[in-house]
PDB file of C-alpha atoms in Angstrom:
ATOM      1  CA  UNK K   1      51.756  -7.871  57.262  1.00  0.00           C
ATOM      2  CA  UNK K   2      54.626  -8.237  54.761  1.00  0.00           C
ATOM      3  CA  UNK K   3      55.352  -6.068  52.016  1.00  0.00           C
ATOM      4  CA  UNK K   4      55.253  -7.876  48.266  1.00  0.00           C
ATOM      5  CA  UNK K   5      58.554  -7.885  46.657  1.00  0.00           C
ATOM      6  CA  UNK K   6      57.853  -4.779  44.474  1.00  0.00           C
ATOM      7  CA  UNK K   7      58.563  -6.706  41.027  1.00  0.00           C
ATOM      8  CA  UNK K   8      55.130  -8.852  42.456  1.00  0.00           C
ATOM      9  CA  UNK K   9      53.190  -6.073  42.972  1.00  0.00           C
ATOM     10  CA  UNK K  10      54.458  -3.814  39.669  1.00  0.00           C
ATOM     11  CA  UNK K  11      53.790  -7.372  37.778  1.00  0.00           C
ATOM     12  CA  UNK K  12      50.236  -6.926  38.840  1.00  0.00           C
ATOM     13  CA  UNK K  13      49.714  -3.349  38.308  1.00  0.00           C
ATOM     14  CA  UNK K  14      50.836  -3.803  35.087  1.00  0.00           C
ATOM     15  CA  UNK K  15      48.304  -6.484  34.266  1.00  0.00           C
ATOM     16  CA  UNK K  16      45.452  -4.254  35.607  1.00  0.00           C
ATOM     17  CA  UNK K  17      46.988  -1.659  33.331  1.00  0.00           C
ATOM     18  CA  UNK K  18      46.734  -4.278  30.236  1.00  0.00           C
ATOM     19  CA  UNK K  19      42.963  -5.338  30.938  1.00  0.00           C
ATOM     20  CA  UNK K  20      42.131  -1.398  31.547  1.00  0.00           C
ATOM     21  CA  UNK K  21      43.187  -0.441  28.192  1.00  0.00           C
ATOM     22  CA  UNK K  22      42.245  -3.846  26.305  1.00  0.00           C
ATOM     23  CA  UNK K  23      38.618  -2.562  28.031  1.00  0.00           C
ATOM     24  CA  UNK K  24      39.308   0.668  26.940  1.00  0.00           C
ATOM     25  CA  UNK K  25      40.141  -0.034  23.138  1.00  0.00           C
ATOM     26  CA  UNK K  26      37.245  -2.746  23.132  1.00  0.00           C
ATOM     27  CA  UNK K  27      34.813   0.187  24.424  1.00  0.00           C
ATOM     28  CA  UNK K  28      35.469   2.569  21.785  1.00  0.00           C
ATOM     29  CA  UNK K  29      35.270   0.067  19.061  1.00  0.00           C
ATOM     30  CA  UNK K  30      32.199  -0.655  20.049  1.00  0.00           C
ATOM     31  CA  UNK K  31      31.156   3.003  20.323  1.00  0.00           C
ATOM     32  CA  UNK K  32      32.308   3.505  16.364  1.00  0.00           C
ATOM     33  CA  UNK K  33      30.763   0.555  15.271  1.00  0.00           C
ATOM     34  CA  UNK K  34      27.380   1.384  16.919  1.00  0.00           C
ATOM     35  CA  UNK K  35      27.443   4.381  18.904  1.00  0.00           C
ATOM     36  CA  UNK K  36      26.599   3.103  21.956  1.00  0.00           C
ATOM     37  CA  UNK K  37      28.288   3.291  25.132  1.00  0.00           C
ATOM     38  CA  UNK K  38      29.044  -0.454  26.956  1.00  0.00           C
ATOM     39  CA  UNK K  39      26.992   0.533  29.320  1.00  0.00           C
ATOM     40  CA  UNK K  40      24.290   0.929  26.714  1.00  0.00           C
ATOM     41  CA  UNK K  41      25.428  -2.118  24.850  1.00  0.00           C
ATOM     42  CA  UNK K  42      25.006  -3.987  27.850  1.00  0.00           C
ATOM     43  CA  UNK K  43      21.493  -3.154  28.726  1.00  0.00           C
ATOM     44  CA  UNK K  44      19.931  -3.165  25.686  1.00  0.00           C
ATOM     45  CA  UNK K  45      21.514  -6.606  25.489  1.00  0.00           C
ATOM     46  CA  UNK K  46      20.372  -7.355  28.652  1.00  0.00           C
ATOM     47  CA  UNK K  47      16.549  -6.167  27.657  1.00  0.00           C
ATOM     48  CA  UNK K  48      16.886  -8.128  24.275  1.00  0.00           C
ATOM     49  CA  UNK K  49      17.197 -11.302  26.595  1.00  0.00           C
ATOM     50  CA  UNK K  50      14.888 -10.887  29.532  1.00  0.00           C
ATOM     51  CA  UNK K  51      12.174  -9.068  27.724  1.00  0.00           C
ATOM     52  CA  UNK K  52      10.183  -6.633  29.559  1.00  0.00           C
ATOM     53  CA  UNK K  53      12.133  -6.154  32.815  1.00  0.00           C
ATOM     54  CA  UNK K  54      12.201  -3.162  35.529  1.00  0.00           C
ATOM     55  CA  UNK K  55      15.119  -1.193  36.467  1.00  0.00           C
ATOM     56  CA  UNK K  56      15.729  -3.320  39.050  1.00  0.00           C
ATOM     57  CA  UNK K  57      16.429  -6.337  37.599  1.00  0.00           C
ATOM     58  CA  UNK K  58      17.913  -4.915  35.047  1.00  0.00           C
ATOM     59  CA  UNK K  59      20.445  -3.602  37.708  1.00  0.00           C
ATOM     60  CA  UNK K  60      21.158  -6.873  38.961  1.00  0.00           C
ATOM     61  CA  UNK K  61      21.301  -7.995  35.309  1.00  0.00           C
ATOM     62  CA  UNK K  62      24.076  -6.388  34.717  1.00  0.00           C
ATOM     63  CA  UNK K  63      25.772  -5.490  37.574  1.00  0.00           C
ATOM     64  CA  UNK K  64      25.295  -1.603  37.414  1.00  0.00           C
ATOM     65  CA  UNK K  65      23.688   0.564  39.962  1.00  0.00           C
ATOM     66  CA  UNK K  66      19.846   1.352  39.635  1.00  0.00           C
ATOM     67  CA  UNK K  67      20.707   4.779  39.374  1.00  0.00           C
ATOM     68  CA  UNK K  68      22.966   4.663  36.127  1.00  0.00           C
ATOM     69  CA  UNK K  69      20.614   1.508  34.448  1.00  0.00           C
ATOM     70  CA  UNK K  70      18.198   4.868  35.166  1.00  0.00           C
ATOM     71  CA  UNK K  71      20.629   7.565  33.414  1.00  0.00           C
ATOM     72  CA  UNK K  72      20.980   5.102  30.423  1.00  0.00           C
ATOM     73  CA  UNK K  73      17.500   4.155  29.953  1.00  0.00           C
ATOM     74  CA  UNK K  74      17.130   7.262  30.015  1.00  0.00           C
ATOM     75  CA  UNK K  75      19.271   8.097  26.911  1.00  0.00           C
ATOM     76  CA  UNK K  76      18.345   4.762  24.971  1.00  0.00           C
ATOM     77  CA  UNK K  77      14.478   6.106  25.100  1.00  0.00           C
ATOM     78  CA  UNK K  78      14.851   9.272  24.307  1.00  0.00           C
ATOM     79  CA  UNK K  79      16.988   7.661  21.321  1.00  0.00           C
ATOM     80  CA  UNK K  80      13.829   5.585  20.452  1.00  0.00           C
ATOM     81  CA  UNK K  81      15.612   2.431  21.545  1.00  0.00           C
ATOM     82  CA  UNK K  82      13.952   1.712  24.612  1.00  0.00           C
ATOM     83  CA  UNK K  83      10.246   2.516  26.102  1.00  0.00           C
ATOM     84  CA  UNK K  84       9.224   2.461  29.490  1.00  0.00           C
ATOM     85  CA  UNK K  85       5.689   2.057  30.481  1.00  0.00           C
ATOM     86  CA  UNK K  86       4.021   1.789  34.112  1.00  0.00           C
ATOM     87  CA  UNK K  87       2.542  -1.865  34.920  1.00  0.00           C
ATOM     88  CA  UNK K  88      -1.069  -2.246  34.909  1.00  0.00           C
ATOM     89  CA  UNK K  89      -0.583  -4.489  38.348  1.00  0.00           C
ATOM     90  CA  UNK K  90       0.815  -1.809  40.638  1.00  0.00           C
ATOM     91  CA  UNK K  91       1.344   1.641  39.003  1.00  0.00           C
ATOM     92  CA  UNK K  92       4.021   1.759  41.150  1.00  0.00           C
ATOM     93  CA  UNK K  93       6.183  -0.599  38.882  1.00  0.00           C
ATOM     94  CA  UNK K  94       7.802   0.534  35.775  1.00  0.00           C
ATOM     95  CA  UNK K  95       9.065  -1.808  33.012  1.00  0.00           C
ATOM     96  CA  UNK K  96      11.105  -1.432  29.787  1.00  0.00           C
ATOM     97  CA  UNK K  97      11.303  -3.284  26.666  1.00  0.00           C
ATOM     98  CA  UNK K  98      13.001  -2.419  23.264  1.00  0.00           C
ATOM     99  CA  UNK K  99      11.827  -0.900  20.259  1.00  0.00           C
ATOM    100  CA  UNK K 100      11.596  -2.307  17.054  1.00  0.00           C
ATOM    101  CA  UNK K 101      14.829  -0.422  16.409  1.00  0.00           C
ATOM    102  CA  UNK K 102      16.721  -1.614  19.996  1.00  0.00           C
ATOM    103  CA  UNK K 103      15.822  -5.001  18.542  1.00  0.00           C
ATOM    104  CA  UNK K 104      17.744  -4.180  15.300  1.00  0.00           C
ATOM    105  CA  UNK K 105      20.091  -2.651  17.098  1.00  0.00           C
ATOM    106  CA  UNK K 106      20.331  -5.578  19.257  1.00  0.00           C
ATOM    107  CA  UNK K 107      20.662  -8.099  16.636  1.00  0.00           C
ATOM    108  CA  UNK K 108      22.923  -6.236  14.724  1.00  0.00           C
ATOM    109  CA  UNK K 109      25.306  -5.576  17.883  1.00  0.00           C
ATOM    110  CA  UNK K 110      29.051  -7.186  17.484  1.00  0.00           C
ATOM    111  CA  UNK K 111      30.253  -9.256  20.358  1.00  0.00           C
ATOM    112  CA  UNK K 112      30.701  -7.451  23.493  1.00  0.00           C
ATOM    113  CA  UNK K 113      34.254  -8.565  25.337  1.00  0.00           C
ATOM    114  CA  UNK K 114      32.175 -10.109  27.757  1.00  0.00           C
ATOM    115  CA  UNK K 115      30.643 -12.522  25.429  1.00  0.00           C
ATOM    116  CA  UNK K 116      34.609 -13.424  23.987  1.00  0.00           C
ATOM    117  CA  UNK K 117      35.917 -13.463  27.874  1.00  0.00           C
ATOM    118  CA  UNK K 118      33.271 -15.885  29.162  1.00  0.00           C
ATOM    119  CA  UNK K 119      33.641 -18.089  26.209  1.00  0.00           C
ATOM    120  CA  UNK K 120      37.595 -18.106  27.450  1.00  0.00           C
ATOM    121  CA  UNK K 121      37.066 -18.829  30.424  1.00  0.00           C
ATOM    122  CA  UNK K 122      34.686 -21.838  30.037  1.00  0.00           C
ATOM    123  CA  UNK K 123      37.700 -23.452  28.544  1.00  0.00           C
ATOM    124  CA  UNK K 124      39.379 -23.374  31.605  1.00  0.00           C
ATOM    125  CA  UNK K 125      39.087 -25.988  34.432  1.00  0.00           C
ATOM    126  CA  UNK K 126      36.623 -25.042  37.331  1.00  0.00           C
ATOM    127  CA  UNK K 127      39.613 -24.943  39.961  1.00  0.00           C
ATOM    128  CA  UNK K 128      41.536 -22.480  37.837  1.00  0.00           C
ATOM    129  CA  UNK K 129      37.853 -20.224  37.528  1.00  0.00           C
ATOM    130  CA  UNK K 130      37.446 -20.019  41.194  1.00  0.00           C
ATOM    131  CA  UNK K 131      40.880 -19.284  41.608  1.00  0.00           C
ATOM    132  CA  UNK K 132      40.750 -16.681  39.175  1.00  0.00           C
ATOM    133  CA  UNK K 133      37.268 -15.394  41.034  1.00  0.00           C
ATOM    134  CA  UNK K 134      39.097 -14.736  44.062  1.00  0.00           C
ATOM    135  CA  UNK K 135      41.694 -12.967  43.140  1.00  0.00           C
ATOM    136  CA  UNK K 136      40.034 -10.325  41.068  1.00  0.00           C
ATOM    137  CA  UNK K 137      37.416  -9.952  43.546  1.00  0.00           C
ATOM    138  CA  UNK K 138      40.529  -9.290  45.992  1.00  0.00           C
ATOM    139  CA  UNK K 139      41.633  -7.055  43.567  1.00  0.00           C
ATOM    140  CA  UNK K 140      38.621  -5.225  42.913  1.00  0.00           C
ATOM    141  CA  UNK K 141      38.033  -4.820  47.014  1.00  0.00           C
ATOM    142  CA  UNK K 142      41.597  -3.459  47.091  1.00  0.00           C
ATOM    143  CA  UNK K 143      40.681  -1.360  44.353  1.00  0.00           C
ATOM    144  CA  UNK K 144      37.690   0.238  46.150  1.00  0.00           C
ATOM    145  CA  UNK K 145      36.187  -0.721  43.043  1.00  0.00           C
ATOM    146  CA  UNK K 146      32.889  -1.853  45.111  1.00  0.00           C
ATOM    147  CA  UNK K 147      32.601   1.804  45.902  1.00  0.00           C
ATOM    148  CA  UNK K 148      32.443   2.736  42.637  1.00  0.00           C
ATOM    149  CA  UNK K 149      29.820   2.080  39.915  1.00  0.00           C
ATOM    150  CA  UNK K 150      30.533  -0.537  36.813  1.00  0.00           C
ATOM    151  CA  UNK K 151      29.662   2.222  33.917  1.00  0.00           C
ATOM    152  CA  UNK K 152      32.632   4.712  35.717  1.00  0.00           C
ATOM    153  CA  UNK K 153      35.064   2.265  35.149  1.00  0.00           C
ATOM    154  CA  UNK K 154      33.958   1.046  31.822  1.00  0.00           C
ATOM    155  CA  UNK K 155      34.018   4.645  29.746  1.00  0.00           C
ATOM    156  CA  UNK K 156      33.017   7.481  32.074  1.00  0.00           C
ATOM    157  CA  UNK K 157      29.642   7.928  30.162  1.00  0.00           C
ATOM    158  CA  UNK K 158      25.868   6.623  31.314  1.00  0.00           C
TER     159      UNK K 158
END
């Protein structure tokens, strides 16, 4: 296997350097303009538009392990943004849906820099999106980023 000439490969670390901190910044605007983490953002999002949902597709909702969605719903409901209640089905099953103050919260969140990013990339054509797909998910596999859990690399906090 070759080697990349190193102004290639510096040209690319320096790109994942420029989305890190444009996450970064974006992250801790949010958390002064509503004191919630993305990762909290995010799911109560994600609960404003599925409605009462369990943990697990929640998870798959937004991409983070079961165990953090867990940690955070854990922190939105004792926040009174969240409750959690046990199906009447199977007992087993445990769903969440906001509070009348997530869904203030909710409505009253800004734009995440997902919402701004996906409207972006729309715009482009679908050859340039898949090509675009593939890379970063080479990236992130170089990255051992599919070892490690979304709400790590988005602040450091569930």
């Amino acid at each position: 296997m070759t080697s990349p000439p190193p102004q290639i490969a510096e040209s690319v670390l320096g790109d994942i350097r420029v989305i890190i901190r444009a996450s970064d910044m974006q992250s801790k605007r949010l958390q002064r303009a509503t004191g919630f983490t993305t990762a909290q953002a995010l799911i109560v999002r994600a609960v404003s538009d599925l409605g009462e949902v369990t943990t697990r597709a929640l998870s798959q909702a937004v991409s983070l392990s079961q165990a953090t969605v867990t940690t955070v719903l854990d922190r939105l409901e004792r926040h009174g943004y969240i409750e959690r209640y046990r199906s009447e089905k199977d007992r087993r099953i445990v769903h969440a849906r906001l509070t009348e103050k997530g869904e203030a919260a909710s409505k009253t969140m800004p734009p995440l820099m997902d919402e701004q990013f996906l409207e972006r990339f729309a715009d482009l054509p679908v050859k340039r999106q898949q090509e675009i797909s593939c890379a970063l998910s080479d990236v992130a596999h170089m990255m051992n980023a599919d070892a490690t859990d979304a709400a790590a690399a988005s602040n450091g906090r569930a």
